[in-house]
Coordinates of C-alpha atoms and ligand atoms in Angstrom, one line a residue:
X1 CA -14.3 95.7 1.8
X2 CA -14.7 92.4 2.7
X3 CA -17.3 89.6 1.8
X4 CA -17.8 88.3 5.3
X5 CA -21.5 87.2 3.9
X6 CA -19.8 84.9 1.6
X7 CA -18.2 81.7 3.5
X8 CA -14.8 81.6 2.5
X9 CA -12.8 78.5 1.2
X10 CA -11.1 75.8 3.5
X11 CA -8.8 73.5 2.9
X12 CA -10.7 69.5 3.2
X13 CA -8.3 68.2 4.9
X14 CA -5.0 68.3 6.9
X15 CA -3.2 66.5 4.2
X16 CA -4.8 68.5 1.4
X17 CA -2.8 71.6 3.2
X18 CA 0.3 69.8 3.4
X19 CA 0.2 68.1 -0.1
X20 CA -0.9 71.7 -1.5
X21 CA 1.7 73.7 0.5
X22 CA 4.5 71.3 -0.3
X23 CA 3.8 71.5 -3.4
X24 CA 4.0 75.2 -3.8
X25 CA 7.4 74.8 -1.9
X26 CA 8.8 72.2 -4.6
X27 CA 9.1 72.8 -7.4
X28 CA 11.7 74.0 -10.7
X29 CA 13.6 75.7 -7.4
X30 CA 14.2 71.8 -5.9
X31 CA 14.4 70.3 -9.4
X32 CA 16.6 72.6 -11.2
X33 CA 18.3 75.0 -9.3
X34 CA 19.1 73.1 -6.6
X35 CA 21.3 70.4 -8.0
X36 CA 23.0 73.1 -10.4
X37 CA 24.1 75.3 -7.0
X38 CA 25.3 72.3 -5.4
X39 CA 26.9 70.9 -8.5
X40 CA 28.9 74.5 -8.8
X41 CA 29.2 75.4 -4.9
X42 CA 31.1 72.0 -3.8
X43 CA 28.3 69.4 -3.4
X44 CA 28.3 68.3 0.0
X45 CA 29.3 71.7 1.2
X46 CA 26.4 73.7 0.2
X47 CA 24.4 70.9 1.0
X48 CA 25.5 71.6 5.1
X49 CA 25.2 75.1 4.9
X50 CA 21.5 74.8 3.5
X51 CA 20.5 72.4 6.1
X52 CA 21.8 75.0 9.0
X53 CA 19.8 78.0 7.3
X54 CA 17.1 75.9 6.8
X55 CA 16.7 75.3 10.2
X56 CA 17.7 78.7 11.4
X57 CA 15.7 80.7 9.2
X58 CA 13.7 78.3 6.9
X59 CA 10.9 76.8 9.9
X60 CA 10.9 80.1 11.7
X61 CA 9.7 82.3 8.8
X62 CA 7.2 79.3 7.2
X63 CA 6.0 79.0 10.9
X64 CA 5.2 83.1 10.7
X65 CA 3.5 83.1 7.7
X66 CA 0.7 80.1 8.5
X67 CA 0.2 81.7 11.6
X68 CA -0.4 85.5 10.0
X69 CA -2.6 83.8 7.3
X70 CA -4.3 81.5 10.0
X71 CA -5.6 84.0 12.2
X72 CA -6.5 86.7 9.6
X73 CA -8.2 83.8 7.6
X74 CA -7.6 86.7 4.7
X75 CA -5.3 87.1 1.9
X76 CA -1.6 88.4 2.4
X77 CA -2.4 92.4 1.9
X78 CA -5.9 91.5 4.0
X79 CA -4.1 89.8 6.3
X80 CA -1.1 92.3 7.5
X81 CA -4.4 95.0 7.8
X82 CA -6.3 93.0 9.5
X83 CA -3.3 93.2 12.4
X84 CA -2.1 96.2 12.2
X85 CA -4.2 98.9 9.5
X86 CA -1.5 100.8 8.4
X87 CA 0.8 97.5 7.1
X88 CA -1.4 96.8 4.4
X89 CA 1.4 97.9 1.9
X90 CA 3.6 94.9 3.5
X91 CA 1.2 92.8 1.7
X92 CA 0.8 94.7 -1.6
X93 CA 4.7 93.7 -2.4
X94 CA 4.0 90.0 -2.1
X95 CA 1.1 90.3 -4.6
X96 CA 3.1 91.8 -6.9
X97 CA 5.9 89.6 -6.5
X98 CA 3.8 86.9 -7.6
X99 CA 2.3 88.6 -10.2
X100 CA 6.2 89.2 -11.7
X101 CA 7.0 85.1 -10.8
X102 CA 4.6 83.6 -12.2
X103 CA 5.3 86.0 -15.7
X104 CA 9.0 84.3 -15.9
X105 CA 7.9 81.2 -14.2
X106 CA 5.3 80.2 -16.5
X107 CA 7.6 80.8 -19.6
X108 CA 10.1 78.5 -17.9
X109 CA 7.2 76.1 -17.3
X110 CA 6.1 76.3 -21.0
X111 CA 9.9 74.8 -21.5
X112 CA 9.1 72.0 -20.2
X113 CA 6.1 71.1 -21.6
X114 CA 7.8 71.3 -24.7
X115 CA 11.1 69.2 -23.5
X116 CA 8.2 66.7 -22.2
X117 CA 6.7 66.7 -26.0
X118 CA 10.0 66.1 -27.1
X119 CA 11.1 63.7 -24.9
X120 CA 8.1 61.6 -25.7
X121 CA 8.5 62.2 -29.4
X122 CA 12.3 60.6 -29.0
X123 CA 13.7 64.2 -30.9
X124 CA 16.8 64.5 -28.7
X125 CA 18.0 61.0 -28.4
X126 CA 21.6 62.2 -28.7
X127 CA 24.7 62.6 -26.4
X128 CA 26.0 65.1 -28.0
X129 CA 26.2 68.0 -25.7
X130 CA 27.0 70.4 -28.4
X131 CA 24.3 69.6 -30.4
X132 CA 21.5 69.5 -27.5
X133 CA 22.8 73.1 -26.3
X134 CA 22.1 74.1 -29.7
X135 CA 18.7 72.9 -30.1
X136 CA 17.8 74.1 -27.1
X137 CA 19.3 77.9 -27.5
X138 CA 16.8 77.6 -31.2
X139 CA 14.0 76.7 -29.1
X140 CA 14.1 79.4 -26.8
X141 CA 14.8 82.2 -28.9
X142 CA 12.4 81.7 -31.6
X143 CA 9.1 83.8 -31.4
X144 CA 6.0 81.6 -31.4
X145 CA 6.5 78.0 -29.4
X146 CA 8.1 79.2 -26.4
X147 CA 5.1 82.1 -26.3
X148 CA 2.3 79.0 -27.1
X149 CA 3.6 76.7 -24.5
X150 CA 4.0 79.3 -22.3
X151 CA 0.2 79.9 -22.9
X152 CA -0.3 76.2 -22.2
X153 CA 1.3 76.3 -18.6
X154 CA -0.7 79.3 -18.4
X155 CA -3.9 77.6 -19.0
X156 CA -3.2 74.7 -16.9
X157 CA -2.4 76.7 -14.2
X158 CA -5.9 78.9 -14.6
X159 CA -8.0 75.9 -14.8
X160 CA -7.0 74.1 -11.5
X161 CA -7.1 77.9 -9.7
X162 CA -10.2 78.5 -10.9
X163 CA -11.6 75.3 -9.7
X164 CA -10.9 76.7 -5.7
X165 CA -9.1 75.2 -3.0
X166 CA -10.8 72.0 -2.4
X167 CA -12.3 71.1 -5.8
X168 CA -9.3 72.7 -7.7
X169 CA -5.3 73.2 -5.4
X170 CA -6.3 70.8 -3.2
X171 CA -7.7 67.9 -5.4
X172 CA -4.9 68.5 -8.0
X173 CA -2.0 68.3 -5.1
X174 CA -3.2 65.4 -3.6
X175 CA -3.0 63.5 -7.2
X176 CA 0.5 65.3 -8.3
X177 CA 2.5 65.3 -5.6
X178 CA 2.6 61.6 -4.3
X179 CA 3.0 60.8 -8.5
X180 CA 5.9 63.2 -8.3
X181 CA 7.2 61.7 -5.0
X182 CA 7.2 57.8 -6.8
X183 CA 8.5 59.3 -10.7
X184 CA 11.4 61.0 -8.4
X185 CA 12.2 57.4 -6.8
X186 CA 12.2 55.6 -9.6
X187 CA 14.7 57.8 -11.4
X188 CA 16.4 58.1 -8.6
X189 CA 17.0 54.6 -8.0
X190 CA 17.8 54.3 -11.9
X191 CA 20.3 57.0 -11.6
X192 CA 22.4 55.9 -8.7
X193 CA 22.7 52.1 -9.7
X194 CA 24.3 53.4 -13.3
X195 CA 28.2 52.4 -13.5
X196 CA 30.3 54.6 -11.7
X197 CA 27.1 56.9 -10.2
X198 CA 28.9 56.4 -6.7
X199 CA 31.3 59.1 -7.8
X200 CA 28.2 61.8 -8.1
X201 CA 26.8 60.7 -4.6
X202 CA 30.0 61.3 -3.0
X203 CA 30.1 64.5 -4.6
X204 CA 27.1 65.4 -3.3
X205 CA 26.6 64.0 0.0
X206 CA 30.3 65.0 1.3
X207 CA 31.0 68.3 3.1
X208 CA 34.4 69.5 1.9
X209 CA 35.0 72.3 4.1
X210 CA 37.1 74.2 2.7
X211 CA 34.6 74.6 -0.3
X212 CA 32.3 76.8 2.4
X213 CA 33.1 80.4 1.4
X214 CA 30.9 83.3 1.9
X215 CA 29.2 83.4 -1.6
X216 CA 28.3 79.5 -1.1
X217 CA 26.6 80.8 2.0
X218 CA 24.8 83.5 0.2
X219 CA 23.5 81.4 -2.7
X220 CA 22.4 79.0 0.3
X221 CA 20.5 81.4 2.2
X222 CA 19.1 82.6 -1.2
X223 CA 17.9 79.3 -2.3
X224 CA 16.2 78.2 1.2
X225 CA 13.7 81.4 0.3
X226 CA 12.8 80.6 -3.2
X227 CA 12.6 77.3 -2.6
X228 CA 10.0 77.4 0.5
X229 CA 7.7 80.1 -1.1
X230 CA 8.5 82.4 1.3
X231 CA 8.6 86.2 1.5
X232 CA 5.8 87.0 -0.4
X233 CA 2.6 86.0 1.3
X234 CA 2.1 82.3 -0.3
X235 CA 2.0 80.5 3.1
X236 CA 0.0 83.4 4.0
X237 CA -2.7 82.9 1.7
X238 CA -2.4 79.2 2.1
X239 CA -2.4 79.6 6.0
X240 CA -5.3 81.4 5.6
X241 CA -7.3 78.5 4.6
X242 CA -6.5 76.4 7.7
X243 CA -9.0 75.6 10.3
X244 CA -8.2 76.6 13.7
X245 CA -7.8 73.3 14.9
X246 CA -4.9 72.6 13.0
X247 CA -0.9 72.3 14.6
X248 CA 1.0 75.0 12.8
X249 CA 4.4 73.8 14.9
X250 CA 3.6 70.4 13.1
X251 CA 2.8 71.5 9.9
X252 CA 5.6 74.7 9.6
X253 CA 8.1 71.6 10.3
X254 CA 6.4 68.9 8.0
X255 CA 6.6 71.2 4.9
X256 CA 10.3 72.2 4.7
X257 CA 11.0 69.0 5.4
X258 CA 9.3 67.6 2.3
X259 CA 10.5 70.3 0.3
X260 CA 14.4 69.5 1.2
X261 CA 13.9 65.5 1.0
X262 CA 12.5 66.4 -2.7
X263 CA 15.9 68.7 -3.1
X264 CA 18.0 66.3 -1.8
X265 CA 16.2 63.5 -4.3
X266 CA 16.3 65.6 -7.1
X267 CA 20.2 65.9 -6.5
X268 CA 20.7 62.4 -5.8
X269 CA 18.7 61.6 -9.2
X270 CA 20.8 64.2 -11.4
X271 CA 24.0 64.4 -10.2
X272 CA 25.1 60.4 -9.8
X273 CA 23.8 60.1 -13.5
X274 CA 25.8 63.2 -14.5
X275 CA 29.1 62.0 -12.9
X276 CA 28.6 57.8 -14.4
X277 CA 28.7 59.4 -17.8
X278 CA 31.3 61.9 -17.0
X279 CA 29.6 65.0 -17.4
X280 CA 30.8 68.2 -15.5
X281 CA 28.7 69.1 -12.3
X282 CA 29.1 72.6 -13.2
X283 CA 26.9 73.2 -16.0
X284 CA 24.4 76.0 -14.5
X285 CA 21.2 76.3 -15.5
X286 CA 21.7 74.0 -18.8
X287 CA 21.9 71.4 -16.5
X288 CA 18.0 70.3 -17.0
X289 CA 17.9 71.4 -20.4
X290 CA 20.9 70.0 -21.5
X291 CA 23.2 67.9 -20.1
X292 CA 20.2 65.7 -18.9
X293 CA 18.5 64.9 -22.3
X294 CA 22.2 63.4 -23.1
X295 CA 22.2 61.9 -19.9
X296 CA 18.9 60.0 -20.6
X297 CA 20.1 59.3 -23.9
X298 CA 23.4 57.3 -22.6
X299 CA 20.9 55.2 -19.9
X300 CA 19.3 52.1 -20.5
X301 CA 15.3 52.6 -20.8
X302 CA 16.7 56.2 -21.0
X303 CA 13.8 57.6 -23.2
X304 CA 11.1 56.2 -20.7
X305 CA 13.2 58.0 -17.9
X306 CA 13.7 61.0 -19.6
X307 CA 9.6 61.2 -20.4
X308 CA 8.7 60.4 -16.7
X309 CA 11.5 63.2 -15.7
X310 CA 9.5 65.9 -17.7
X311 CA 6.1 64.4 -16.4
X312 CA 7.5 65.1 -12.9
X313 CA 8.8 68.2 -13.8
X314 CA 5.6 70.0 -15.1
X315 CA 3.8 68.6 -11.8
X316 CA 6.4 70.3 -9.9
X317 CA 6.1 73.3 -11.6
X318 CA 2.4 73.7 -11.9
X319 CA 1.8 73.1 -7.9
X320 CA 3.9 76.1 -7.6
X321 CA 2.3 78.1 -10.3
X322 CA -1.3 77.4 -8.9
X323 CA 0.3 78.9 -5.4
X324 CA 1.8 82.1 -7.3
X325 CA -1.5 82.8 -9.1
X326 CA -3.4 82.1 -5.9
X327 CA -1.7 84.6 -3.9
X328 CA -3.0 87.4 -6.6
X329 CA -6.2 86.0 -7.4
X330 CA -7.2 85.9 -3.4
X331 CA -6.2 89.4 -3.0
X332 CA -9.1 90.4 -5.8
X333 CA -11.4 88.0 -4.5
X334 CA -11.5 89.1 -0.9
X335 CA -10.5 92.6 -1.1
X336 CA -12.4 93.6 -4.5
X337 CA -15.1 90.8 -4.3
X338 CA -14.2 89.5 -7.6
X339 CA -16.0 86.4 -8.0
X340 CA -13.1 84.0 -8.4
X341 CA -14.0 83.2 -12.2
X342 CA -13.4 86.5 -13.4
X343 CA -11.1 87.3 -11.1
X344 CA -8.5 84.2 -12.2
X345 CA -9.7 84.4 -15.8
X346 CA -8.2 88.4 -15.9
X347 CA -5.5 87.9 -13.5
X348 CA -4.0 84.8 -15.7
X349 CA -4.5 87.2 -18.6
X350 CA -2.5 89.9 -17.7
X351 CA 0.3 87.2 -16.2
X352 CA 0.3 85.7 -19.7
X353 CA 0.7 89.1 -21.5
X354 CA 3.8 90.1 -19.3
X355 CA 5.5 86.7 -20.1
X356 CA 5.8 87.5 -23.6
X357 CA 8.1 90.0 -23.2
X358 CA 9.9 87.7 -20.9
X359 CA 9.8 84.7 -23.5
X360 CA 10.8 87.3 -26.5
X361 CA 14.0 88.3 -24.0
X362 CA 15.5 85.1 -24.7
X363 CA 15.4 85.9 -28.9
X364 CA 14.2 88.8 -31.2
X365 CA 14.1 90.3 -28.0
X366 CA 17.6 89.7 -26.1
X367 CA 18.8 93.1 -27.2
X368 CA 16.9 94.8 -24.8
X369 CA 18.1 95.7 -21.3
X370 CA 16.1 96.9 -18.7
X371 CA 18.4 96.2 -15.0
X372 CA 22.2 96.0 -15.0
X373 CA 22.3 94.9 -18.6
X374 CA 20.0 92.2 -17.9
X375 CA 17.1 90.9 -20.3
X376 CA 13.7 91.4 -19.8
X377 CA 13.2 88.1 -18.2
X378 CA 16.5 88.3 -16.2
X379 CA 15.3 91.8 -15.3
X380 CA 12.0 90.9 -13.6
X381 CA 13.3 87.5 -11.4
X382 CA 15.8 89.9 -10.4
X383 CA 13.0 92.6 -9.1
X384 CA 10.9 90.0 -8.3
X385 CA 13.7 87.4 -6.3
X386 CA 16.3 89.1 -5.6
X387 CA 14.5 92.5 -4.2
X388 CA 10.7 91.6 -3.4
X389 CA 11.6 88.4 -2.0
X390 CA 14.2 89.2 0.5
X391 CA 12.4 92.5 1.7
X392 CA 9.2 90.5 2.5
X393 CA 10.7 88.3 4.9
X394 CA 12.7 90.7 6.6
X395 CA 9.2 93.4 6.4
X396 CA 7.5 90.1 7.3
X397 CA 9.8 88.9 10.6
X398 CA 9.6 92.5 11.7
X399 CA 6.1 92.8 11.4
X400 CA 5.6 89.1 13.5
X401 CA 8.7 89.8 16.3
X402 CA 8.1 93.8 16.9
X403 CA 4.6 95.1 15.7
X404 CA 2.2 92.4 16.4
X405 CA 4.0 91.6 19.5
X406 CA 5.7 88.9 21.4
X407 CA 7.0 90.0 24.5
X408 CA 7.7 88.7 27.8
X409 CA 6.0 88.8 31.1
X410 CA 6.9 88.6 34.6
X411 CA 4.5 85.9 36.4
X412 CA 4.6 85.0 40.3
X413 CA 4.3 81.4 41.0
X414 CA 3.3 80.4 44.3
X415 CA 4.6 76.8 45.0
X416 CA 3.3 74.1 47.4
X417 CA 5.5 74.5 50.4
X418 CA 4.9 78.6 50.0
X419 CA 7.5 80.1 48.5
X420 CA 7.2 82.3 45.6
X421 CA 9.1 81.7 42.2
X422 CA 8.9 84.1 39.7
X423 CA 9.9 83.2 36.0
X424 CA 9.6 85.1 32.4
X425 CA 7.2 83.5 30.5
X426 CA 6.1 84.5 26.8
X427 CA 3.3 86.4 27.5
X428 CA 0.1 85.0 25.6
X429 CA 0.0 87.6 22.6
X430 CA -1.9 87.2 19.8
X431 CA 1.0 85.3 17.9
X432 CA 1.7 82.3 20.2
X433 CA -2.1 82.3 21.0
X434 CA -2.4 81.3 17.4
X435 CA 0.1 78.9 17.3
X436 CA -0.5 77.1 20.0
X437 CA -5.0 77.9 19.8
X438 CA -5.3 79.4 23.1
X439 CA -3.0 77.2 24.7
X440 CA -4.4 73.7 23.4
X441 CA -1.7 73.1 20.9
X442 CA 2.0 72.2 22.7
X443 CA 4.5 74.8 21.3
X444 CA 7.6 73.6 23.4
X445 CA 10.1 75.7 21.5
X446 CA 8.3 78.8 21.9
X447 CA 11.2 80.7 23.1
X448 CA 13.6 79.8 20.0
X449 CA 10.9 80.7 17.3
X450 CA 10.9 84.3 19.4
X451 CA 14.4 84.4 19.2
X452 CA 14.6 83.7 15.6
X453 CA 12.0 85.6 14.3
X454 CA 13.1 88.9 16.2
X455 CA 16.8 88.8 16.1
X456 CA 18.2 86.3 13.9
X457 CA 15.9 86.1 10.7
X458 CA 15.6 89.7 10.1
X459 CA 19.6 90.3 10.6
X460 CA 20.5 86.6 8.3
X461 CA 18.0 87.9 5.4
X462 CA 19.5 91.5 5.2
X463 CA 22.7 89.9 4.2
X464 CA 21.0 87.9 1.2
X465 CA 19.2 91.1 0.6
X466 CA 21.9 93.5 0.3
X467 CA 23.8 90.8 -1.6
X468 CA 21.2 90.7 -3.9
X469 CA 21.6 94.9 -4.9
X470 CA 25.0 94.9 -4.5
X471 CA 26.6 92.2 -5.8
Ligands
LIG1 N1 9.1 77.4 -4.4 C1 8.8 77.2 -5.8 C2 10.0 76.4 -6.4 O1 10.8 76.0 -5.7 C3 8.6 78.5 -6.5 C4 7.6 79.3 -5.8 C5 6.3 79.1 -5.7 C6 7.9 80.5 -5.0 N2 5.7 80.1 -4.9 C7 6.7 80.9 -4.5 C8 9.0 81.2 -4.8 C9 6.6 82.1 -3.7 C10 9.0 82.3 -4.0 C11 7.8 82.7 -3.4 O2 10.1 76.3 -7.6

């Protein structure tokens, strides 16, 4: 059932849909986890490898998703119907992926709201690693402020969704994401001019290749999916909100490429800092957490830093949180006609309940074991991430190079002197109609995206997939 009566949402501008999808692509992925992998996996070598799958498999899958959810004009489950009737449950996974996200992602979210109180109340101004790792291990395993400030993100996140696209995503991305953009600079800039820094950008921006092993390709491939939103319908349901007049090459390119210059920023700001007060690159996910705070506390003006580092944090986070709950919330709307008050206000709800179990995992809770001897909140990124996340895209490159249909087709040219040429050209299915709007839109590497999206995505995901299970 759907509420054709009812005009749907569009996005108010060009820039409001690249702000808004950019900022669903950046965020604690680029901020955290990407400095952390390339701190552990060799620096400049993972740094390579994710630029080649970035452009390999990275554009080609963004570029299928804004087209499925730009021709549907429908939510992910609506829109995989809407093409083909009985691929409806293609779509169902990616709502329930971001359901799962968004549980774990908002507790981690609520962490930094409360490092960002912290910061600004000066409570960690120490260097003492030992002594930050334990304050932060008592913060997240006690029972009530991880679980309130996970309510806060929560909240947050529900009030800018329930505002819509243009009044609330849009408006709200188009504020955040340029502040986020200058903070990142700034700290930036402060972090490679600190004594001995040039250490850390060496580190990081030199391919050592004999550091490039097969589980630094992995973690690559793995971290160019979370990071760009993909595999669960986002750019779907963001797509979905495009006019028809809009370049999907342009965009599908523009995106990525903000989300890896925010990556590579986030790196450069982090890792120079880390290696001028001798730090170890290789802390994992303690890296934000923890060596940071004592990073701040050795700069000058470190306390300012560290507060604008947590400001641009939560914007990061919340950009991507608003594009999770999104996903779910359109689902209801369209499909259920939910008005999209109730339908956020109940959705957010049932998110914030699953996330206390996540947020107890990390305490009273950390006995309990659900996958592989996992916690609870290790237990659902896994489901979600490593499983729901992998087997969208390769459902979703399938679904775009095999059932909706791009095929070739024999055409017979006559020339002007007479003779007759004939050439394979990409016939005009509904696909590349969309992409390029009937032929209006230039779409010169037509032949490449086909190539990619049949062959080499579905095949270069499987390996991250069955890596995921196995290893
Ligand atoms: N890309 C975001 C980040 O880097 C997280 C995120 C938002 C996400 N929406 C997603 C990840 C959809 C996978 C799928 O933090």
């Amino acid at each position: 059932m759907q509420s054709s009566e009812i005009k749907r949402d569009q996005w108010g501008s060009k820039l409001g849909f690249i702000l808004a999808a950019a900022g669903s692509a950046v965020g604690l992925g680029n901020l955290w986890k990407f400095p952390f992998l390339a701190g552990q996996n060799g620096g400049g070598a993972f740094v390579l490898v994710y630029f080649i799958i970035l452009f390999v498999v990275g554009f080609t899958l963004m570029m299928a998703e804004i087209t499925v959810g730009r021709y549907a004009q429908l939510n992910a489950i609506g829109a995989y119907r809407k093409i083909r009737e009985s691929w409806a449950w293609a779509g169902s996974l990616g709502v329930l992926a971001g359901f799962l996200i968004l549980s774990f992602y908002s507790v981690i979210g609520g962490w930094i709201i409360s490092y960002l109180v912290k910061a600004a109340s000066g409570s960690f101004n120490t260097a003492d690693v030992q002594l930050l790792g334990g304050m932060f291990n008592e913060f997240i395993s006690s029972a009530g402020m991880p679980i309130f400030y996970h309510g806060v993100f929560m909240l947050i996140t529900l009030g800018i969704v329930m505002g819509g696209i243009q009044n609330g995503i849009e408006k709200y991305s188009k504020i955040m994401m340029p502040a986020l953009f200058i903070i990142m600079v700034l700290v930036m800039i402060r972090s490679v001019t600190l004594d001995g820094a040039m250490e850390g950008v060496k580190f990081f921006l030199t391919p050592d290749f004999s550091k490039i092993t097969g589980g630094v390709i992995l973690s690559a491939l793995g971290q160019v999916f979370f990071s760009l939103s993909l595999g669960m319908g986002c750019m779907i349901t963001y797509g979905s909100y495009l006019s028809k007049d809009e370049n999907i090459p342009q965009s599908s390119m523009i995106i990525p490429l903000i989300d890896t210059g925010v990556a590579l920023l986030a790196g450069l700001a982090i890792l120079p800092a880390v290696f001028a007060f001798g730090f170890s690159p290789n802390a994992g996910p303690g890296l934000l957490f923890i060596t940071l705070p004592a990073v701040f506390s050795k700069m000058p003006m470190g306390s300012l830093v560290g507060v604008a580092f947590f400001i641009l944090a939560l914007f990061a986070a919340v950009t991507s949180s608003i594009s999770l709950l999104e996903v779910c919330v359109s689902y209801v709307v369209d499909e259920w006609n939910w008005t999209r008050k109730k339908a956020t206000l109940i959705i957010s709800g049932m998110i914030f309940a699953l996330g206390i179990p996540c947020s107890l995992s990390q305490g009273p809770w950390s006995h309990i074991t659900l996958i592989k001897g996992k916690n609870i909140l290790d237990s659902v990124d896994f489901i979600a991430t490593n499983i729901l996340l992998p087997l969208g895209g390769i459902i979703l490159s399938i679904f775009v190079g095999w059932v909706w249909g791009l095929y070739k087709e024999q055409r017979i040219h006559k020339t002007e002197d007479g003779k007759t040429v004939i050439t394979w050209d990409l016939a005009y299915t509904d696909a590349i109609k969309e992409i390029t709007n009937d032929g209006k839109i230039n779409f010169a590497l037509a032949h490449v995206w086909v190539f990619l999206i049949k062959w080499v995505a579905p095949i270069a995901i499987s390996i991250v997939f069955l890596q995921g299970i196995f290893a």
